[in-house]
mmCIF file with all atom_site columns, C-alpha atoms and ligand atoms in Angstrom:
data_model
loop_
_atom_site.group_PDB
_atom_site.id
_atom_site.type_symbol
_atom_site.label_atom_id
_atom_site.label_alt_id
_atom_site.label_comp_id
_atom_site.label_asym_id
_atom_site.label_entity_id
_atom_site.label_seq_id
_atom_site.pdbx_PDB_ins_code
_atom_site.Cartn_x
_atom_site.Cartn_y
_atom_site.Cartn_z
_atom_site.occupancy
_atom_site.B_iso_or_equiv
_atom_site.pdbx_formal_charge
_atom_site.auth_seq_id
_atom_site.auth_comp_id
_atom_site.auth_asym_id
_atom_site.auth_atom_id
_atom_site.pdbx_PDB_model_num
ATOM   1   C CA  . MET V 1 1   ? 172.792 75.109 113.684 1.00 0.00 ? 1   MET V CA  1
ATOM   2   C CA  . LYS V 1 2   ? 172.828 72.129 115.800 1.00 0.00 ? 2   LYS V CA  1
ATOM   3   C CA  . LEU V 1 3   ? 170.853 69.191 116.896 1.00 0.00 ? 3   LEU V CA  1
ATOM   4   C CA  . VAL V 1 4   ? 170.822 67.978 120.770 1.00 0.00 ? 4   VAL V CA  1
ATOM   5   C CA  . ILE V 1 5   ? 169.466 64.735 121.077 1.00 0.00 ? 5   ILE V CA  1
ATOM   6   C CA  . ALA V 1 6   ? 169.208 64.064 125.122 1.00 0.00 ? 6   ALA V CA  1
ATOM   7   C CA  . ILE V 1 7   ? 167.964 60.359 126.501 1.00 0.00 ? 7   ILE V CA  1
ATOM   8   C CA  . VAL V 1 8   ? 167.246 61.466 129.911 1.00 0.00 ? 8   VAL V CA  1
ATOM   9   C CA  . GLN V 1 9   ? 165.107 59.382 132.507 1.00 0.00 ? 9   GLN V CA  1
ATOM   10  C CA  . ASP V 1 10  ? 161.780 59.561 132.447 1.00 0.00 ? 10  ASP V CA  1
ATOM   11  C CA  . GLN V 1 11  ? 161.574 61.558 135.747 1.00 0.00 ? 11  GLN V CA  1
ATOM   12  C CA  . ASP V 1 12  ? 163.610 64.265 134.705 1.00 0.00 ? 12  ASP V CA  1
ATOM   13  C CA  . ALA V 1 13  ? 162.040 64.562 131.517 1.00 0.00 ? 13  ALA V CA  1
ATOM   14  C CA  . HIS V 1 14  ? 158.999 67.223 132.122 1.00 0.00 ? 14  HIS V CA  1
ATOM   15  C CA  . ALA V 1 15  ? 161.217 69.692 134.092 1.00 0.00 ? 15  ALA V CA  1
ATOM   16  C CA  . LEU V 1 16  ? 163.962 69.482 131.567 1.00 0.00 ? 16  LEU V CA  1
ATOM   17  C CA  . GLN V 1 17  ? 161.274 70.131 128.760 1.00 0.00 ? 17  GLN V CA  1
ATOM   18  C CA  . THR V 1 18  ? 159.768 72.797 130.765 1.00 0.00 ? 18  THR V CA  1
ATOM   19  C CA  . ILE V 1 19  ? 163.039 75.014 131.436 1.00 0.00 ? 19  ILE V CA  1
ATOM   20  C CA  . LEU V 1 20  ? 164.075 74.359 127.747 1.00 0.00 ? 20  LEU V CA  1
ATOM   21  C CA  . ILE V 1 21  ? 160.796 75.950 126.751 1.00 0.00 ? 21  ILE V CA  1
ATOM   22  C CA  . GLU V 1 22  ? 161.090 78.733 129.129 1.00 0.00 ? 22  GLU V CA  1
ATOM   23  C CA  . ASN V 1 23  ? 164.509 79.499 127.828 1.00 0.00 ? 23  ASN V CA  1
ATOM   24  C CA  . GLY V 1 24  ? 163.169 79.998 124.415 1.00 0.00 ? 24  GLY V CA  1
ATOM   25  C CA  . PHE V 1 25  ? 164.390 76.421 122.941 1.00 0.00 ? 25  PHE V CA  1
ATOM   26  C CA  . GLY V 1 26  ? 162.477 74.115 120.894 1.00 0.00 ? 26  GLY V CA  1
ATOM   27  C CA  . VAL V 1 27  ? 161.783 70.750 122.252 1.00 0.00 ? 27  VAL V CA  1
ATOM   28  C CA  . THR V 1 28  ? 160.503 67.559 120.675 1.00 0.00 ? 28  THR V CA  1
ATOM   29  C CA  . ARG V 1 29  ? 159.781 64.591 123.069 1.00 0.00 ? 29  ARG V CA  1
ATOM   30  C CA  . LEU V 1 30  ? 159.968 61.205 122.334 1.00 0.00 ? 30  LEU V CA  1
ATOM   31  C CA  . ALA V 1 31  ? 159.148 57.932 124.024 1.00 0.00 ? 31  ALA V CA  1
ATOM   32  C CA  . SER V 1 32  ? 162.030 55.808 123.900 1.00 0.00 ? 32  SER V CA  1
ATOM   33  C CA  . THR V 1 33  ? 163.794 52.768 125.709 1.00 0.00 ? 33  THR V CA  1
ATOM   34  C CA  . GLY V 1 34  ? 166.966 51.806 127.006 1.00 0.00 ? 34  GLY V CA  1
ATOM   35  C CA  . GLY V 1 35  ? 168.478 49.002 125.066 1.00 0.00 ? 35  GLY V CA  1
ATOM   36  C CA  . PHE V 1 36  ? 170.642 47.465 128.335 1.00 0.00 ? 36  PHE V CA  1
ATOM   37  C CA  . LEU V 1 37  ? 167.914 47.699 130.938 1.00 0.00 ? 37  LEU V CA  1
ATOM   38  C CA  . LYS V 1 38  ? 164.760 47.871 128.806 1.00 0.00 ? 38  LYS V CA  1
ATOM   39  C CA  . ASP V 1 39  ? 163.242 50.490 130.956 1.00 0.00 ? 39  ASP V CA  1
ATOM   40  C CA  . GLY V 1 40  ? 161.463 53.546 129.323 1.00 0.00 ? 40  GLY V CA  1
ATOM   41  C CA  . ASN V 1 41  ? 163.219 56.657 128.613 1.00 0.00 ? 41  ASN V CA  1
ATOM   42  C CA  . THR V 1 42  ? 162.638 59.808 127.161 1.00 0.00 ? 42  THR V CA  1
ATOM   43  C CA  . THR V 1 43  ? 164.669 61.319 124.245 1.00 0.00 ? 43  THR V CA  1
ATOM   44  C CA  . LEU V 1 44  ? 164.475 64.921 123.840 1.00 0.00 ? 44  LEU V CA  1
ATOM   45  C CA  . LEU V 1 45  ? 165.274 66.500 120.296 1.00 0.00 ? 45  LEU V CA  1
ATOM   46  C CA  . THR V 1 46  ? 166.274 70.366 120.397 1.00 0.00 ? 46  THR V CA  1
ATOM   47  C CA  . GLY V 1 47  ? 167.484 72.446 117.501 1.00 0.00 ? 47  GLY V CA  1
ATOM   48  C CA  . VAL V 1 48  ? 169.324 75.234 118.010 1.00 0.00 ? 48  VAL V CA  1
ATOM   49  C CA  . LYS V 1 49  ? 172.207 77.670 116.986 1.00 0.00 ? 49  LYS V CA  1
ATOM   50  C CA  . ARG V 1 50  ? 175.675 76.914 117.306 1.00 0.00 ? 50  ARG V CA  1
ATOM   51  C CA  . ASP V 1 51  ? 176.418 79.685 119.928 1.00 0.00 ? 51  ASP V CA  1
ATOM   52  C CA  . ARG V 1 52  ? 173.195 78.564 122.266 1.00 0.00 ? 52  ARG V CA  1
ATOM   53  C CA  . VAL V 1 53  ? 174.384 74.657 122.565 1.00 0.00 ? 53  VAL V CA  1
ATOM   54  C CA  . ASP V 1 54  ? 176.348 75.403 125.789 1.00 0.00 ? 54  ASP V CA  1
ATOM   55  C CA  . GLU V 1 55  ? 173.185 76.660 126.976 1.00 0.00 ? 55  GLU V CA  1
ATOM   56  C CA  . VAL V 1 56  ? 171.285 73.386 126.621 1.00 0.00 ? 56  VAL V CA  1
ATOM   57  C CA  . LEU V 1 57  ? 173.876 71.413 127.561 1.00 0.00 ? 57  LEU V CA  1
ATOM   58  C CA  . ALA V 1 58  ? 173.987 73.336 131.005 1.00 0.00 ? 58  ALA V CA  1
ATOM   59  C CA  . LEU V 1 59  ? 170.441 72.895 131.418 1.00 0.00 ? 59  LEU V CA  1
ATOM   60  C CA  . ILE V 1 60  ? 170.378 69.436 130.570 1.00 0.00 ? 60  ILE V CA  1
ATOM   61  C CA  . LYS V 1 61  ? 173.314 69.007 133.271 1.00 0.00 ? 61  LYS V CA  1
ATOM   62  C CA  . GLU V 1 62  ? 171.218 70.878 135.984 1.00 0.00 ? 62  GLU V CA  1
ATOM   63  C CA  . ASN V 1 63  ? 168.374 68.918 135.312 1.00 0.00 ? 63  ASN V CA  1
ATOM   64  C CA  . CYS V 1 64  ? 169.175 65.552 135.141 1.00 0.00 ? 64  CYS V CA  1
ATOM   65  C CA  . GLU V 1 65  ? 170.189 63.278 138.042 1.00 0.00 ? 65  GLU V CA  1
ATOM   66  C CA  . MET V 1 66  ? 172.464 60.291 138.115 1.00 0.00 ? 66  MET V CA  1
ATOM   67  C CA  . ARG V 1 67  ? 170.521 57.388 139.788 1.00 0.00 ? 67  ARG V CA  1
ATOM   68  C CA  . ILE V 1 68  ? 171.281 53.966 140.806 1.00 0.00 ? 68  ILE V CA  1
ATOM   69  C CA  . VAL V 1 69  ? 168.681 51.183 139.574 1.00 0.00 ? 69  VAL V CA  1
ATOM   70  C CA  . THR V 1 70  ? 168.654 47.877 141.617 1.00 0.00 ? 70  THR V CA  1
ATOM   71  C CA  . ARG V 1 71  ? 168.021 45.071 139.167 1.00 0.00 ? 71  ARG V CA  1
ATOM   72  C CA  . ASN V 1 72  ? 167.401 41.294 140.318 1.00 0.00 ? 72  ASN V CA  1
ATOM   73  C CA  . THR V 1 73  ? 169.455 38.466 137.964 1.00 0.00 ? 73  THR V CA  1
ATOM   74  C CA  . THR V 1 74  ? 170.818 35.233 137.949 1.00 0.00 ? 74  THR V CA  1
ATOM   75  C CA  . THR V 1 75  ? 174.043 33.416 138.066 1.00 0.00 ? 75  THR V CA  1
ATOM   76  C CA  . SER V 1 76  ? 174.862 29.715 137.128 1.00 0.00 ? 76  SER V CA  1
ATOM   77  C CA  . ALA V 1 77  ? 175.788 28.046 140.467 1.00 0.00 ? 77  ALA V CA  1
ATOM   78  C CA  . SER V 1 78  ? 179.278 26.760 140.221 1.00 0.00 ? 78  SER V CA  1
ATOM   79  C CA  . TRP V 1 79  ? 178.590 23.597 141.787 1.00 0.00 ? 79  TRP V CA  1
ATOM   80  C CA  . GLY V 1 80  ? 175.689 22.181 139.448 1.00 0.00 ? 80  GLY V CA  1
ATOM   81  C CA  . SER V 1 81  ? 174.891 22.724 135.540 1.00 0.00 ? 81  SER V CA  1
ATOM   82  C CA  . GLY V 1 82  ? 171.177 23.864 135.473 1.00 0.00 ? 82  GLY V CA  1
ATOM   83  C CA  . VAL V 1 83  ? 170.877 25.820 138.916 1.00 0.00 ? 83  VAL V CA  1
ATOM   84  C CA  . TYR V 1 84  ? 170.682 29.495 138.631 1.00 0.00 ? 84  TYR V CA  1
ATOM   85  C CA  . LEU V 1 85  ? 170.926 31.303 141.997 1.00 0.00 ? 85  LEU V CA  1
ATOM   86  C CA  . PRO V 1 86  ? 169.330 35.221 142.166 1.00 0.00 ? 86  PRO V CA  1
ATOM   87  C CA  . TYR V 1 87  ? 171.343 37.782 143.316 1.00 0.00 ? 87  TYR V CA  1
ATOM   88  C CA  . LEU V 1 88  ? 170.550 41.647 143.419 1.00 0.00 ? 88  LEU V CA  1
ATOM   89  C CA  . VAL V 1 89  ? 173.075 44.372 140.978 1.00 0.00 ? 89  VAL V CA  1
ATOM   90  C CA  . ASP V 1 90  ? 173.084 48.237 141.012 1.00 0.00 ? 90  ASP V CA  1
ATOM   91  C CA  . VAL V 1 91  ? 173.553 50.124 137.807 1.00 0.00 ? 91  VAL V CA  1
ATOM   92  C CA  . LYS V 1 92  ? 174.037 53.323 137.355 1.00 0.00 ? 92  LYS V CA  1
ATOM   93  C CA  . VAL V 1 93  ? 171.608 55.403 135.106 1.00 0.00 ? 93  VAL V CA  1
ATOM   94  C CA  . GLY V 1 94  ? 171.981 58.863 133.861 1.00 0.00 ? 94  GLY V CA  1
ATOM   95  C CA  . GLY V 1 95  ? 171.939 62.115 134.232 1.00 0.00 ? 95  GLY V CA  1
ATOM   96  C CA  . ALA V 1 96  ? 171.619 62.055 130.552 1.00 0.00 ? 96  ALA V CA  1
ATOM   97  C CA  . VAL V 1 97  ? 173.205 60.805 127.376 1.00 0.00 ? 97  VAL V CA  1
ATOM   98  C CA  . VAL V 1 98  ? 173.561 63.675 124.831 1.00 0.00 ? 98  VAL V CA  1
ATOM   99  C CA  . PHE V 1 99  ? 174.601 63.638 121.230 1.00 0.00 ? 99  PHE V CA  1
ATOM   100 C CA  . VAL V 1 100 ? 175.602 66.765 119.556 1.00 0.00 ? 100 VAL V CA  1
ATOM   101 C CA  . LEU V 1 101 ? 175.391 66.868 115.636 1.00 0.00 ? 101 LEU V CA  1
ATOM   102 C CA  . ASP V 1 102 ? 175.554 69.370 112.889 1.00 0.00 ? 102 ASP V CA  1
ATOM   103 C CA  . VAL V 1 103 ? 172.392 70.292 110.902 1.00 0.00 ? 103 VAL V CA  1
ATOM   104 C CA  . ASP V 1 104 ? 172.882 70.478 106.925 1.00 0.00 ? 104 ASP V CA  1
ATOM   105 C CA  . GLN V 1 105 ? 170.053 72.191 106.222 1.00 0.00 ? 105 GLN V CA  1
ATOM   106 C CA  . PHE V 1 106 ? 166.938 73.411 108.497 1.00 0.00 ? 106 PHE V CA  1
ATOM   107 C CA  . GLU V 1 107 ? 163.350 74.229 107.228 1.00 0.00 ? 107 GLU V CA  1
ATOM   108 C CA  . GLN V 1 108 ? 160.038 75.031 108.352 1.00 0.00 ? 108 GLN V CA  1
ATOM   109 C CA  . PHE V 1 109 ? 157.380 74.608 106.171 1.00 0.00 ? 109 PHE V CA  1
HETATM 110 P P1  . 2BA B 2 .   ? 170.019 51.667 128.666 1.00 0.00 ? 1   2BA B P1  1
HETATM 111 O O1  . 2BA B 2 .   ? 170.710 51.064 127.488 1.00 0.00 ? 1   2BA B O1  1
HETATM 112 O O2  . 2BA B 2 .   ? 169.158 51.021 129.578 1.00 0.00 ? 1   2BA B O2  1
HETATM 113 O O3  . 2BA B 2 .   ? 171.300 51.546 129.927 1.00 0.00 ? 1   2BA B O3  1
HETATM 114 C C1  . 2BA B 2 .   ? 170.840 51.962 131.537 1.00 0.00 ? 1   2BA B C1  1
HETATM 115 C C2  . 2BA B 2 .   ? 172.521 52.239 132.177 1.00 0.00 ? 1   2BA B C2  1
HETATM 116 O O4  . 2BA B 2 .   ? 172.851 50.629 132.163 1.00 0.00 ? 1   2BA B O4  1
HETATM 117 C C3  . 2BA B 2 .   ? 173.283 52.858 131.641 1.00 0.00 ? 1   2BA B C3  1
HETATM 118 O O5  . 2BA B 2 .   ? 172.992 54.146 131.874 1.00 0.00 ? 1   2BA B O5  1
HETATM 119 C C4  . 2BA B 2 .   ? 174.375 52.496 131.861 1.00 0.00 ? 1   2BA B C4  1
HETATM 120 O O6  . 2BA B 2 .   ? 175.179 52.683 133.179 1.00 0.00 ? 1   2BA B O6  1
HETATM 121 C C5  . 2BA B 2 .   ? 174.514 51.086 131.740 1.00 0.00 ? 1   2BA B C5  1
HETATM 122 N N1  . 2BA B 2 .   ? 174.981 50.051 130.811 1.00 0.00 ? 1   2BA B N1  1
HETATM 123 C C6  . 2BA B 2 .   ? 174.253 50.124 129.455 1.00 0.00 ? 1   2BA B C6  1
HETATM 124 N N2  . 2BA B 2 .   ? 175.033 49.201 128.849 1.00 0.00 ? 1   2BA B N2  1
HETATM 125 C C7  . 2BA B 2 .   ? 175.926 48.566 129.622 1.00 0.00 ? 1   2BA B C7  1
HETATM 126 C C8  . 2BA B 2 .   ? 176.452 47.434 129.606 1.00 0.00 ? 1   2BA B C8  1
HETATM 127 N N3  . 2BA B 2 .   ? 176.803 46.841 127.632 1.00 0.00 ? 1   2BA B N3  1
HETATM 128 N N4  . 2BA B 2 .   ? 177.260 46.798 130.668 1.00 0.00 ? 1   2BA B N4  1
HETATM 129 C C9  . 2BA B 2 .   ? 177.184 47.326 131.722 1.00 0.00 ? 1   2BA B C9  1
HETATM 130 N N5  . 2BA B 2 .   ? 176.054 48.303 131.892 1.00 0.00 ? 1   2BA B N5  1
HETATM 131 C C10 . 2BA B 2 .   ? 175.700 48.887 130.826 1.00 0.00 ? 1   2BA B C10 1
HETATM 132 P P2  . 2BA B 2 .   ? 173.647 55.349 130.734 1.00 0.00 ? 1   2BA B P2  1
HETATM 133 O O7  . 2BA B 2 .   ? 174.903 55.189 130.541 1.00 0.00 ? 1   2BA B O7  1
HETATM 134 O O8  . 2BA B 2 .   ? 173.263 56.393 131.829 1.00 0.00 ? 1   2BA B O8  1
HETATM 135 O O9  . 2BA B 2 .   ? 172.491 55.541 129.629 1.00 0.00 ? 1   2BA B O9  1
HETATM 136 C C11 . 2BA B 2 .   ? 171.085 55.541 129.894 1.00 0.00 ? 1   2BA B C11 1
HETATM 137 C C12 . 2BA B 2 .   ? 170.372 55.247 128.618 1.00 0.00 ? 1   2BA B C12 1
HETATM 138 O O10 . 2BA B 2 .   ? 170.964 56.135 127.478 1.00 0.00 ? 1   2BA B O10 1
HETATM 139 C C13 . 2BA B 2 .   ? 170.514 53.834 127.894 1.00 0.00 ? 1   2BA B C13 1
HETATM 140 O O11 . 2BA B 2 .   ? 169.928 53.475 128.645 1.00 0.00 ? 1   2BA B O11 1
HETATM 141 C C14 . 2BA B 2 .   ? 170.411 54.257 126.419 1.00 0.00 ? 1   2BA B C14 1
HETATM 142 O O12 . 2BA B 2 .   ? 169.058 54.157 126.440 1.00 0.00 ? 1   2BA B O12 1
HETATM 143 C C15 . 2BA B 2 .   ? 170.916 55.530 126.359 1.00 0.00 ? 1   2BA B C15 1
HETATM 144 N N6  . 2BA B 2 .   ? 172.523 55.105 125.891 1.00 0.00 ? 1   2BA B N6  1
HETATM 145 C C16 . 2BA B 2 .   ? 173.495 55.205 126.544 1.00 0.00 ? 1   2BA B C16 1
HETATM 146 N N7  . 2BA B 2 .   ? 174.601 55.220 125.866 1.00 0.00 ? 1   2BA B N7  1
HETATM 147 C C17 . 2BA B 2 .   ? 173.989 54.982 124.286 1.00 0.00 ? 1   2BA B C17 1
HETATM 148 C C18 . 2BA B 2 .   ? 174.749 55.190 123.060 1.00 0.00 ? 1   2BA B C18 1
HETATM 149 N N8  . 2BA B 2 .   ? 176.055 55.185 123.000 1.00 0.00 ? 1   2BA B N8  1
HETATM 150 N N9  . 2BA B 2 .   ? 173.961 55.366 122.275 1.00 0.00 ? 1   2BA B N9  1
HETATM 151 C C19 . 2BA B 2 .   ? 172.614 55.078 122.308 1.00 0.00 ? 1   2BA B C19 1
HETATM 152 N N10 . 2BA B 2 .   ? 172.019 55.772 123.432 1.00 0.00 ? 1   2BA B N10 1
HETATM 153 C C20 . 2BA B 2 .   ? 172.544 55.323 124.650 1.00 0.00 ? 1   2BA B C20 1
#
């Protein structure tokens, strides 16, 4: 058995969760936060038999979009200390960041 951990954008989470369930996969949804942008995102946990991992990965790939997020940031001015200039920076986010882990044991009590 494998555990698929998928970190996805909130905008894609509902559709992905729905399609995983429709295809017979169990899903746990966790609210998470990206360390770099500090935006909310969603982490989906799916426990799956080895031979169905590729199906899960294909559904994640199909349902998660890459998006550009624009952020306001600052840089220090070259001509004087203590002077900061605002500028916009584009950051690519997603489609999805996925980890596939071996599961030693799975129990349901
Ligand atoms: P964040 O950490 O908020 O990162 C959002 C996006 O910012 C990333 O998109 C990446 O394009 C960019 N980014 C992240 N760290 C950066 C850095 N040090 N310098 C420049 N740009 C940087 P994704 O790679 O698609 O990641 C989306 C979210 O997935 C991340 O949100 C984080 O929550 C998670 N994630 C990504 N890589 C991870 C990893 N190795 N381990 C755990 N979580 C990860």
